[in-house]
């Protein structure tokens, strides 16, 4: 079984004169990103590959999690539609040169919730309902599926859990 973690960046700040792509984490975001990293290490150890948006807040979120895995910073994940994110996930083998068991994607809303719900096979209604209500900053959706990454498609994964570190 392959495991996919979809994480929304931690709480960001809104400094005057800073364009959206360059917004940094707020103090709360710094704290919650570290909590997210603790949760990931306890519940999904062994991250093999990370796809991260190029935005400052996503890069800082990843750094604060303390997750140390091969990472690709992908411009397309910033301000992406769900199909673009899924396309980047489908490409992990060519990006990293291996078939990773566990992939973490650090991105933005509304793409992260849309990808989670789009990939969901419908078996875990309670988790899907929680995600559809709100996908807060630092939240993590965990999905599992059988098969290679390049075949992951809509409805092809089981939504396992959803965690909001606070």
mmCIF file of C-alpha atoms in Angstrom:
data_model
loop_
_atom_site.group_PDB
_atom_site.id
_atom_site.type_symbol
_atom_site.label_atom_id
_atom_site.label_comp_id
_atom_site.label_asym_id
_atom_site.label_seq_id
_atom_site.Cartn_x
_atom_site.Cartn_y
_atom_site.Cartn_z
ATOM 1 C CA UNK A 1 0.000 0.000 0.000
ATOM 2 C CA UNK A 2 1.221 3.468 -0.883
ATOM 3 C CA UNK A 3 0.479 6.351 1.477
ATOM 4 C CA UNK A 4 -0.220 9.947 0.483
ATOM 5 C CA UNK A 5 -0.275 12.789 2.988
ATOM 6 C CA UNK A 6 -1.843 16.063 1.878
ATOM 7 C CA UNK A 7 -0.930 18.947 4.169
ATOM 8 C CA UNK A 8 -2.097 22.533 4.021
ATOM 9 C CA UNK A 9 0.577 25.062 4.956
ATOM 10 C CA UNK A 10 0.573 26.397 8.524
ATOM 11 C CA UNK A 11 -1.042 29.714 9.495
ATOM 12 C CA UNK A 12 0.542 32.539 7.536
ATOM 13 C CA UNK A 13 1.047 36.183 8.280
ATOM 14 C CA UNK A 14 -0.126 39.120 6.142
ATOM 15 C CA UNK A 15 2.661 41.719 6.300
ATOM 16 C CA UNK A 16 2.030 44.983 4.476
ATOM 17 C CA UNK A 17 3.580 45.195 1.040
ATOM 18 C CA UNK A 18 4.336 41.455 0.770
ATOM 19 C CA UNK A 19 2.879 39.641 -2.239
ATOM 20 C CA UNK A 20 0.864 36.489 -1.579
ATOM 21 C CA UNK A 21 3.566 34.070 -2.792
ATOM 22 C CA UNK A 22 6.094 35.531 -0.315
ATOM 23 C CA UNK A 23 3.913 35.640 2.819
ATOM 24 C CA UNK A 24 5.719 34.053 5.817
ATOM 25 C CA UNK A 25 4.329 31.972 8.651
ATOM 26 C CA UNK A 26 2.659 33.688 11.584
ATOM 27 C CA UNK A 27 3.935 32.769 15.082
ATOM 28 C CA UNK A 28 0.957 30.392 15.476
ATOM 29 C CA UNK A 29 1.940 28.755 12.173
ATOM 30 C CA UNK A 30 5.499 28.167 13.355
ATOM 31 C CA UNK A 31 4.164 26.357 16.440
ATOM 32 C CA UNK A 32 1.517 24.341 14.589
ATOM 33 C CA UNK A 33 3.890 23.241 11.810
ATOM 34 C CA UNK A 34 6.146 21.720 14.490
ATOM 35 C CA UNK A 35 3.122 19.933 15.991
ATOM 36 C CA UNK A 36 2.231 18.640 12.517
ATOM 37 C CA UNK A 37 5.734 17.258 12.123
ATOM 38 C CA UNK A 38 5.467 15.475 15.465
ATOM 39 C CA UNK A 39 2.143 13.942 14.399
ATOM 40 C CA UNK A 40 3.506 12.842 11.021
ATOM 41 C CA UNK A 41 6.538 11.158 12.608
ATOM 42 C CA UNK A 42 4.264 9.330 15.084
ATOM 43 C CA UNK A 43 1.577 8.295 12.586
ATOM 44 C CA UNK A 44 3.212 8.093 9.161
ATOM 45 C CA UNK A 45 6.892 7.455 9.758
ATOM 46 C CA UNK A 46 9.177 7.094 6.811
ATOM 47 C CA UNK A 47 8.251 9.900 4.429
ATOM 48 C CA UNK A 48 10.111 8.954 1.237
ATOM 49 C CA UNK A 49 9.418 12.025 -0.890
ATOM 50 C CA UNK A 50 7.988 15.522 -0.502
ATOM 51 C CA UNK A 51 6.330 17.741 -3.090
ATOM 52 C CA UNK A 52 6.117 21.298 -1.769
ATOM 53 C CA UNK A 53 4.747 24.502 -3.246
ATOM 54 C CA UNK A 54 7.350 27.197 -3.846
ATOM 55 C CA UNK A 55 5.469 29.732 -1.690
ATOM 56 C CA UNK A 56 7.374 31.000 1.346
ATOM 57 C CA UNK A 57 4.721 29.789 3.799
ATOM 58 C CA UNK A 58 4.784 26.218 2.432
ATOM 59 C CA UNK A 59 8.583 26.049 2.438
ATOM 60 C CA UNK A 60 8.642 27.387 6.022
ATOM 61 C CA UNK A 61 5.925 24.906 7.025
ATOM 62 C CA UNK A 62 7.964 22.008 5.689
ATOM 63 C CA UNK A 63 11.112 23.277 7.427
ATOM 64 C CA UNK A 64 9.288 23.608 10.761
ATOM 65 C CA UNK A 65 7.884 20.075 10.559
ATOM 66 C CA UNK A 66 11.427 18.735 10.745
ATOM 67 C CA UNK A 67 10.607 16.161 8.045
ATOM 68 C CA UNK A 68 13.889 15.238 6.404
ATOM 69 C CA UNK A 69 13.137 13.583 3.076
ATOM 70 C CA UNK A 70 14.039 14.180 -0.563
ATOM 71 C CA UNK A 71 12.062 17.269 -1.585
ATOM 72 C CA UNK A 72 11.036 18.901 -4.838
ATOM 73 C CA UNK A 73 9.714 22.468 -4.732
ATOM 74 C CA UNK A 74 7.050 22.678 -7.418
ATOM 75 C CA UNK A 75 5.775 26.031 -8.706
ATOM 76 C CA UNK A 76 2.679 24.349 -10.175
ATOM 77 C CA UNK A 77 1.404 23.425 -6.689
ATOM 78 C CA UNK A 78 1.064 27.114 -5.806
ATOM 79 C CA UNK A 79 -2.437 28.328 -6.773
ATOM 80 C CA UNK A 80 -3.123 24.937 -8.380
ATOM 81 C CA UNK A 81 -6.304 23.229 -9.430
ATOM 82 C CA UNK A 82 -6.757 19.658 -8.134
ATOM 83 C CA UNK A 83 -5.893 18.035 -11.479
ATOM 84 C CA UNK A 84 -2.522 19.782 -11.505
ATOM 85 C CA UNK A 85 -1.692 18.526 -8.004
ATOM 86 C CA UNK A 86 -2.730 14.976 -8.922
ATOM 87 C CA UNK A 87 -0.566 15.231 -12.045
ATOM 88 C CA UNK A 88 2.435 16.181 -9.912
ATOM 89 C CA UNK A 89 1.719 13.245 -7.586
ATOM 90 C CA UNK A 90 1.483 10.921 -10.612
ATOM 91 C CA UNK A 91 4.989 12.084 -11.582
ATOM 92 C CA UNK A 92 6.791 11.265 -8.303
ATOM 93 C CA UNK A 93 8.663 8.270 -9.696
ATOM 94 C CA UNK A 94 10.174 10.313 -12.522
ATOM 95 C CA UNK A 95 10.950 13.190 -10.134
ATOM 96 C CA UNK A 96 12.634 11.072 -7.465
ATOM 97 C CA UNK A 97 13.851 8.084 -9.486
ATOM 98 C CA UNK A 98 12.224 5.542 -7.165
ATOM 99 C CA UNK A 99 8.774 4.229 -6.284
ATOM 100 C CA UNK A 100 8.269 5.905 -2.867
ATOM 101 C CA UNK A 101 6.035 4.195 -0.332
ATOM 102 C CA UNK A 102 4.967 7.464 1.329
ATOM 103 C CA UNK A 103 4.649 10.898 -0.241
ATOM 104 C CA UNK A 104 3.901 14.186 1.523
ATOM 105 C CA UNK A 105 2.444 17.114 -0.440
ATOM 106 C CA UNK A 106 2.562 20.560 1.212
ATOM 107 C CA UNK A 107 0.192 22.918 -0.540
ATOM 108 C CA UNK A 108 -2.722 25.311 -0.321
ATOM 109 C CA UNK A 109 -6.468 25.493 -0.113
ATOM 110 C CA UNK A 110 -8.760 24.883 -1.850
ATOM 111 C CA UNK A 111 -6.587 22.379 -3.722
ATOM 112 C CA UNK A 112 -5.630 20.146 -0.755
ATOM 113 C CA UNK A 113 -9.219 19.431 0.302
ATOM 114 C CA UNK A 114 -10.343 19.028 -3.306
ATOM 115 C CA UNK A 115 -7.546 16.536 -4.035
ATOM 116 C CA UNK A 116 -8.324 14.557 -0.859
ATOM 117 C CA UNK A 117 -12.036 14.405 -1.628
ATOM 118 C CA UNK A 118 -11.453 13.745 -5.325
ATOM 119 C CA UNK A 119 -9.122 10.805 -4.718
ATOM 120 C CA UNK A 120 -11.391 9.394 -1.984
ATOM 121 C CA UNK A 121 -13.099 6.103 -2.834
ATOM 122 C CA UNK A 122 -16.061 6.952 -0.575
ATOM 123 C CA UNK A 123 -15.420 4.265 2.038
ATOM 124 C CA UNK A 124 -14.740 6.614 4.963
ATOM 125 C CA UNK A 125 -17.714 8.961 5.013
ATOM 126 C CA UNK A 126 -16.914 10.454 8.438
ATOM 127 C CA UNK A 127 -13.433 11.637 7.411
ATOM 128 C CA UNK A 128 -14.684 12.953 4.069
ATOM 129 C CA UNK A 129 -17.399 14.893 5.865
ATOM 130 C CA UNK A 130 -14.845 16.443 8.223
ATOM 131 C CA UNK A 131 -12.641 17.523 5.313
ATOM 132 C CA UNK A 132 -15.597 18.929 3.401
ATOM 133 C CA UNK A 133 -16.495 21.102 6.396
ATOM 134 C CA UNK A 134 -13.058 22.730 6.661
ATOM 135 C CA UNK A 135 -9.407 21.974 5.850
ATOM 136 C CA UNK A 136 -7.685 24.344 8.309
ATOM 137 C CA UNK A 137 -4.082 25.476 8.209
ATOM 138 C CA UNK A 138 -1.608 22.699 9.148
ATOM 139 C CA UNK A 139 -4.276 20.028 8.564
ATOM 140 C CA UNK A 140 -3.196 16.656 7.174
ATOM 141 C CA UNK A 141 -5.297 14.183 5.169
ATOM 142 C CA UNK A 142 -3.921 10.651 4.869
ATOM 143 C CA UNK A 143 -4.894 8.403 1.962
ATOM 144 C CA UNK A 144 -3.772 4.883 0.989
ATOM 145 C CA UNK A 145 -4.000 3.008 -2.280
ATOM 146 C CA UNK A 146 -2.706 -0.048 -4.105
ATOM 147 C CA UNK A 147 -0.805 0.490 -7.297
ATOM 148 C CA UNK A 148 1.860 2.718 -8.785
ATOM 149 C CA UNK A 149 1.807 6.483 -8.333
ATOM 150 C CA UNK A 150 1.284 7.166 -12.023
ATOM 151 C CA UNK A 151 -2.040 5.302 -11.888
ATOM 152 C CA UNK A 152 -3.502 7.173 -8.892
ATOM 153 C CA UNK A 153 -6.763 8.682 -10.126
ATOM 154 C CA UNK A 154 -10.067 10.109 -8.930
ATOM 155 C CA UNK A 155 -11.828 7.717 -6.564
ATOM 156 C CA UNK A 156 -8.733 5.530 -6.383
ATOM 157 C CA UNK A 157 -7.614 5.926 -2.764
ATOM 158 C CA UNK A 158 -8.991 5.249 0.681
ATOM 159 C CA UNK A 159 -9.234 8.269 2.937
ATOM 160 C CA UNK A 160 -7.757 6.954 6.194
ATOM 161 C CA UNK A 161 -7.646 9.874 8.592
ATOM 162 C CA UNK A 162 -7.638 13.638 8.953
ATOM 163 C CA UNK A 163 -5.707 15.485 11.626
ATOM 164 C CA UNK A 164 -5.565 19.147 12.621
ATOM 165 C CA UNK A 165 -2.553 19.807 14.866
ATOM 166 C CA UNK A 166 -3.313 22.347 17.583
#
